[in-house]
């Protein structure tokens, strides 16, 4: 069996590629980073180091690598012969990989089993987005005759992969915990062989549980930690005031998840506590700067802060802790993070109401807007 994975970075090698390898696939890594692809192509194996409780090392073999920018024709042929295509490139990059995936689907034999396509991204319904981009790449008329050659299944993925220690080559250090949930209806009973994955009938609760607990919580630790001048996620969470603030954020998002999806209260509390223990793992040298990067994306309308806070406000439920985390995010100011620089520039240049609409997507009449506006006004006053 063969799987083509777009994104040969740490998540690709240390999570998705690892599970595909354990499922018996020959993994073909595709990436535009020539130096990384050359390093992978030159290696016979790499090691995934899992750290924390239950630590272990896993040696991955049986992989290849293709420079997707320089050798697109070879990549098309790999996709045409594969059983699975996955991505871990970031939601905004999906539109760039869609055309070659479309070409690969078109090159598949008409009698081949449908290609299983899954976008393993930190975004809700990322595979739906990829499917739309693929369809647009070939056009509606051509897609009508090709659509039976592929199935697109949404996924929810979760594994902390921190910044990597220097000098370890293509080896990857990750936490021991992981979750890969895959929605089943698209497959019509013919599920791909991925033993480490969890197949579910309805993915939405899993996606939002992960996004509004792991992603919201992780970013909250980062922004509160950055405000306090603390360097790592584990160190930040060891500060009682930050632990309390993050705990309050996750109590609010948990209340939303229970109300919206009917999750069990005790099970969600245990999940929340598990997530906080993961963040506190001192064996993961993750920095607040890495986790907090791209604040403009993280402050957007459907993302980890505004998304749940807006729904809570619409339901008349408590959301003050989330608003406080939004305030901390507005202070994130890291010179080598492009979005951080743009965020601070917008705070200097835009009127408060304009900033709220442009950055968060909240209309002035939305019940969350006044609280966010107050945070923006306070941040701008501190910059004056």
XYZ file of C-alpha atoms in Angstrom:
384
model
C 0.000 0.000 0.000
C 1.112 3.545 -0.711
C 0.285 6.868 0.923
C 1.312 10.305 -0.323
C 1.652 12.869 2.442
C 1.956 16.598 1.729
C 4.036 18.368 4.354
C 7.251 16.625 5.373
C 7.751 18.707 8.497
C 7.700 17.587 12.104
C 3.957 16.852 12.215
C 4.130 14.997 8.921
C 7.005 12.774 10.021
C 6.208 12.549 13.730
C 2.467 11.992 13.574
C 0.660 11.395 10.277
C 3.562 9.701 8.518
C 4.265 7.585 11.594
C 0.691 6.284 11.809
C 0.595 5.595 8.079
C 3.864 3.674 8.418
C 2.415 1.672 11.306
C -0.608 0.945 9.105
C 1.640 -0.752 6.555
C 1.916 2.038 3.992
C 4.965 3.055 2.041
C 4.880 6.787 2.714
C 5.868 9.273 0.014
C 6.577 12.653 1.603
C 5.974 15.670 -0.648
C 7.231 19.143 0.219
C 8.600 22.302 -1.394
C 11.489 22.523 1.089
C 14.337 21.198 -1.035
C 16.804 20.882 1.843
C 14.339 18.863 3.919
C 13.330 16.634 1.020
C 16.983 15.942 0.191
C 17.646 14.985 3.813
C 14.668 12.617 3.910
C 15.560 11.096 0.539
C 19.117 10.442 1.739
C 17.985 8.626 4.892
C 17.041 4.965 5.266
C 15.140 5.623 8.489
C 14.264 8.204 11.103
C 13.260 7.921 14.748
C 10.192 9.348 16.442
C 11.026 10.031 20.095
C 7.899 10.035 22.267
C 8.564 11.823 25.575
C 6.625 11.898 28.836
C 4.664 9.071 30.457
C 5.117 5.897 28.420
C 8.070 7.308 26.484
C 9.364 5.209 23.609
C 11.297 5.431 20.354
C 9.892 4.228 17.030
C 12.080 3.747 13.960
C 10.297 4.593 10.708
C 11.451 2.976 7.459
C 10.030 2.371 4.009
C 9.517 5.968 2.923
C 10.505 8.147 -0.001
C 10.501 11.888 -0.657
C 9.585 14.091 -3.629
C 10.173 17.786 -4.154
C 6.653 18.860 -5.092
C 7.888 22.115 -6.606
C 10.559 20.559 -8.815
C 9.101 17.165 -9.745
C 5.347 17.546 -10.085
C 5.038 14.893 -12.790
C 6.512 12.233 -10.518
C 4.189 13.332 -7.744
C 1.161 13.007 -10.035
C 2.133 9.414 -10.771
C 2.581 8.652 -7.072
C -0.913 9.966 -6.326
C -2.328 8.003 -9.251
C -0.970 4.792 -7.711
C -1.672 5.548 -4.044
C -4.446 4.389 -1.746
C -4.287 7.411 0.563
C -3.364 11.103 0.297
C -2.978 13.194 3.451
C -1.869 16.743 4.165
C -0.335 18.623 7.079
C 0.590 21.880 5.385
C -1.667 24.435 7.063
C -5.180 25.392 5.942
C -4.006 28.357 3.875
C -1.691 26.140 1.795
C -4.340 23.642 0.715
C -5.188 25.660 -2.377
C -1.590 25.289 -3.557
C -1.495 21.481 -3.243
C -4.992 20.972 -4.678
C -4.019 21.218 -8.379
C -1.470 18.395 -8.222
C -3.886 16.254 -6.214
C -6.487 16.913 -8.906
C -4.037 15.837 -11.594
C -3.207 12.695 -9.647
C -6.887 11.803 -9.315
C -7.393 12.347 -13.044
C -4.455 10.039 -13.776
C -5.881 7.157 -11.748
C -7.208 4.143 -13.649
C -10.967 4.298 -13.949
C -11.290 0.886 -12.277
C -9.029 1.726 -9.317
C -10.490 1.937 -5.831
C -11.312 5.525 -4.844
C -8.394 7.484 -3.430
C -8.885 8.363 0.251
C -8.032 12.052 0.724
C -7.748 13.544 4.215
C -6.530 16.988 5.247
C -4.991 16.690 8.713
C -5.042 20.366 9.602
C -5.906 22.504 12.629
C -9.120 23.746 11.061
C -12.755 22.730 11.039
C -13.729 20.716 7.932
C -10.338 21.208 6.295
C -10.913 18.289 3.939
C -14.088 19.940 2.670
C -11.977 22.991 1.877
C -9.428 20.842 0.060
C -12.186 19.093 -1.901
C -13.541 22.452 -3.021
C -10.078 23.531 -4.161
C -9.559 20.267 -6.055
C -12.928 20.607 -7.789
C -12.148 24.197 -8.755
C -8.756 23.116 -10.101
C -10.351 20.792 -12.665
C -13.642 22.613 -13.231
C -17.147 21.404 -12.477
C -17.652 19.673 -15.817
C -14.458 17.605 -15.602
C -15.019 16.899 -11.919
C -18.364 15.285 -12.673
C -16.527 12.450 -14.403
C -13.676 12.249 -11.870
C -15.467 12.551 -8.550
C -15.974 8.791 -8.208
C -12.207 8.299 -8.203
C -11.686 9.882 -4.773
C -13.393 10.203 -1.410
C -12.762 13.163 0.872
C -13.097 12.591 4.612
C -12.816 15.230 7.308
C -10.481 14.524 10.193
C -9.525 15.876 13.590
C -5.885 15.515 14.590
C -4.150 16.132 17.882
C -0.535 15.676 18.875
C 1.833 18.254 20.342
C 4.980 18.451 18.232
C 7.202 21.165 19.736
C 10.132 23.003 18.256
C 12.825 20.406 17.749
C 16.237 20.149 19.463
C 19.124 21.197 17.258
C 21.234 18.552 15.591
C 18.796 15.642 15.453
C 18.423 15.651 11.674
C 15.067 14.334 10.497
C 14.285 12.598 13.795
C 11.252 14.051 15.582
C 10.413 14.523 19.268
C 6.695 14.377 20.118
C 4.434 13.799 23.095
C 3.111 10.285 23.729
C -0.547 11.328 23.367
C -2.195 11.498 19.967
C -5.654 11.386 18.444
C -6.621 11.058 14.789
C -10.395 10.938 14.313
C -11.699 10.278 10.796
C -15.297 10.686 9.662
C -16.617 7.467 8.130
C -19.693 8.225 5.948
C -17.656 9.270 2.892
C -16.067 5.807 2.666
C -19.328 3.846 2.311
C -17.955 1.084 4.507
C -14.537 0.722 2.813
C -12.325 2.310 5.452
C -8.603 2.883 4.887
C -6.274 0.728 6.963
C -4.959 3.100 9.624
C -4.915 1.166 12.916
C -3.928 4.197 14.975
C -6.907 6.246 13.792
C -10.328 6.477 15.404
C -13.212 6.246 12.926
C -16.401 8.104 13.876
C -19.812 8.650 12.301
C -19.971 12.353 13.132
C -16.771 14.361 13.381
C -18.053 17.799 14.394
C -18.019 17.124 18.155
C -14.450 15.783 17.950
C -13.225 18.700 15.867
C -14.723 21.314 18.148
C -13.722 19.442 21.297
C -10.138 19.475 20.082
C -10.152 23.009 18.669
C -11.885 24.598 21.658
C -9.918 22.636 24.275
C -6.458 21.849 22.917
C -6.009 24.770 20.531
C -7.789 27.341 22.684
C -5.997 26.145 25.792
C -2.556 25.955 24.191
C -2.797 29.442 22.724
C -4.160 30.804 26.007
C -1.131 29.482 27.881
C 1.103 31.051 25.230
C -0.486 34.499 25.345
C -0.771 34.677 29.126
C 2.800 33.363 29.338
C 4.109 35.906 26.845
C 2.413 38.686 28.799
C 4.240 37.467 31.926
C 7.591 37.210 30.145
C 7.794 33.428 30.558
C 9.645 31.357 27.968
C 8.051 27.911 27.759
C 4.545 26.497 27.869
C 5.313 24.209 30.814
C 6.858 27.069 32.796
C 3.873 29.294 32.066
C 1.381 26.683 33.228
C 3.399 26.208 36.430
C 2.539 29.816 37.339
C -0.623 29.586 39.503
C -2.257 32.725 38.107
C -1.807 31.525 34.523
C -3.017 28.027 35.373
C -6.139 29.558 36.921
C -6.766 31.820 33.919
C -6.367 28.973 31.426
C -8.509 26.698 33.563
C -11.265 29.320 33.518
C -11.025 29.579 29.719
C -11.428 25.830 29.338
C -14.330 25.709 31.767
C -16.134 28.132 29.463
C -15.352 26.201 26.294
C -16.307 22.950 28.021
C -19.668 24.441 28.967
C -20.230 25.289 25.302
C -19.241 21.805 24.119
C -21.558 20.152 26.634
C -24.452 22.433 25.695
C -23.909 22.198 21.944
C -22.912 18.563 21.426
C -24.312 16.873 24.516
C -20.887 15.750 25.701
C -20.784 14.067 29.078
C -19.812 16.619 31.742
C -17.479 14.272 33.623
C -15.856 12.957 30.441
C -15.210 16.491 29.222
C -13.721 17.446 32.583
C -11.365 14.447 32.399
C -10.441 15.377 28.823
C -9.739 18.961 29.916
C -7.532 17.749 32.770
C -5.666 15.448 30.391
C -5.000 18.360 28.060
C -3.621 20.512 30.872
C -1.304 17.678 31.953
C -0.048 17.455 28.375
C 0.720 21.175 28.319
C 2.625 20.818 31.609
C 4.926 18.101 30.199
C 8.407 19.415 31.026
C 9.898 16.995 28.488
C 8.346 19.062 25.675
C 10.510 22.190 25.325
C 7.736 24.162 23.638
C 8.003 27.948 23.703
C 5.250 30.514 24.106
C 6.580 32.247 20.996
C 6.115 29.156 18.827
C 2.641 28.353 20.127
C 1.492 31.973 20.006
C 2.611 32.713 16.463
C 0.069 33.731 13.802
C -2.185 35.661 16.206
C -4.239 37.211 13.388
C -5.369 33.769 12.261
C -6.024 32.705 15.833
C -8.165 35.797 16.434
C -10.277 35.272 13.310
C -14.021 34.645 13.372
C -14.222 30.841 13.429
C -10.957 30.185 15.239
C -10.146 29.126 18.796
C -11.034 32.334 20.669
C -13.688 34.295 18.795
C -15.466 31.141 17.626
C -16.378 29.726 21.042
C -16.709 33.134 22.716
C -19.194 34.249 20.058
C -21.306 31.126 20.476
C -21.273 31.514 24.253
C -22.347 35.143 23.945
C -25.146 34.174 21.571
C -26.354 31.604 24.102
C -26.132 34.050 26.992
C -23.424 31.940 28.653
C -20.308 33.102 30.509
C -17.349 34.065 28.305
C -15.323 36.538 30.407
C -12.269 34.263 30.643
C -12.128 33.898 26.866
C -12.351 37.665 26.494
C -9.404 38.004 28.884
C -7.420 35.557 26.745
C -8.294 37.626 23.672
C -6.887 40.641 25.498
C -3.647 38.766 26.145
C -3.464 37.763 22.478
C -3.669 41.429 21.478
C -0.433 42.015 23.402
C 1.514 39.304 21.560
C 4.426 41.165 20.001
C 7.198 39.029 18.513
C 9.421 40.674 15.938
C 10.125 37.541 13.878
C 6.462 36.515 13.583
C 4.951 38.265 10.569
C 1.378 38.118 11.820
C 2.408 39.478 15.205
C 3.998 42.458 13.495
C 0.869 43.010 11.385
C -1.349 42.696 14.451
C 0.513 45.423 16.292
C 0.507 47.611 13.170
C -3.265 47.281 12.895
C -3.631 48.218 16.559
C -1.661 51.393 15.849
C -3.431 52.240 12.600
C -7.096 51.233 12.862
C -9.968 52.703 14.833
C -11.139 50.252 17.522
C -14.412 49.371 15.806
C -12.709 48.895 12.457
C -10.096 46.666 14.076
C -12.757 44.453 15.656
C -14.637 44.001 12.386
C -11.529 43.489 10.249
C -9.575 41.155 12.536
C -12.287 39.206 14.369
C -15.095 39.344 11.823
C -17.581 40.416 14.494
C -20.321 42.806 13.427
C -20.890 45.734 15.822
C -24.287 44.375 16.822
C -22.945 40.941 17.808
C -23.301 40.310 21.564
C -19.574 39.575 21.883
C -18.428 42.721 20.061
C -18.604 45.201 22.991
C -16.376 43.057 25.220
C -13.798 42.557 22.468
C -13.958 46.252 21.613
C -13.131 47.086 25.239
C -10.037 44.868 25.056
C -8.931 46.577 21.846
C -9.434 50.040 23.359
C -7.393 49.030 26.411
C -4.566 47.645 24.275
C -4.488 50.741 22.077
C -4.394 52.969 25.153
C -1.344 51.076 26.414
C 0.384 51.695 23.070
C -0.371 55.425 22.983
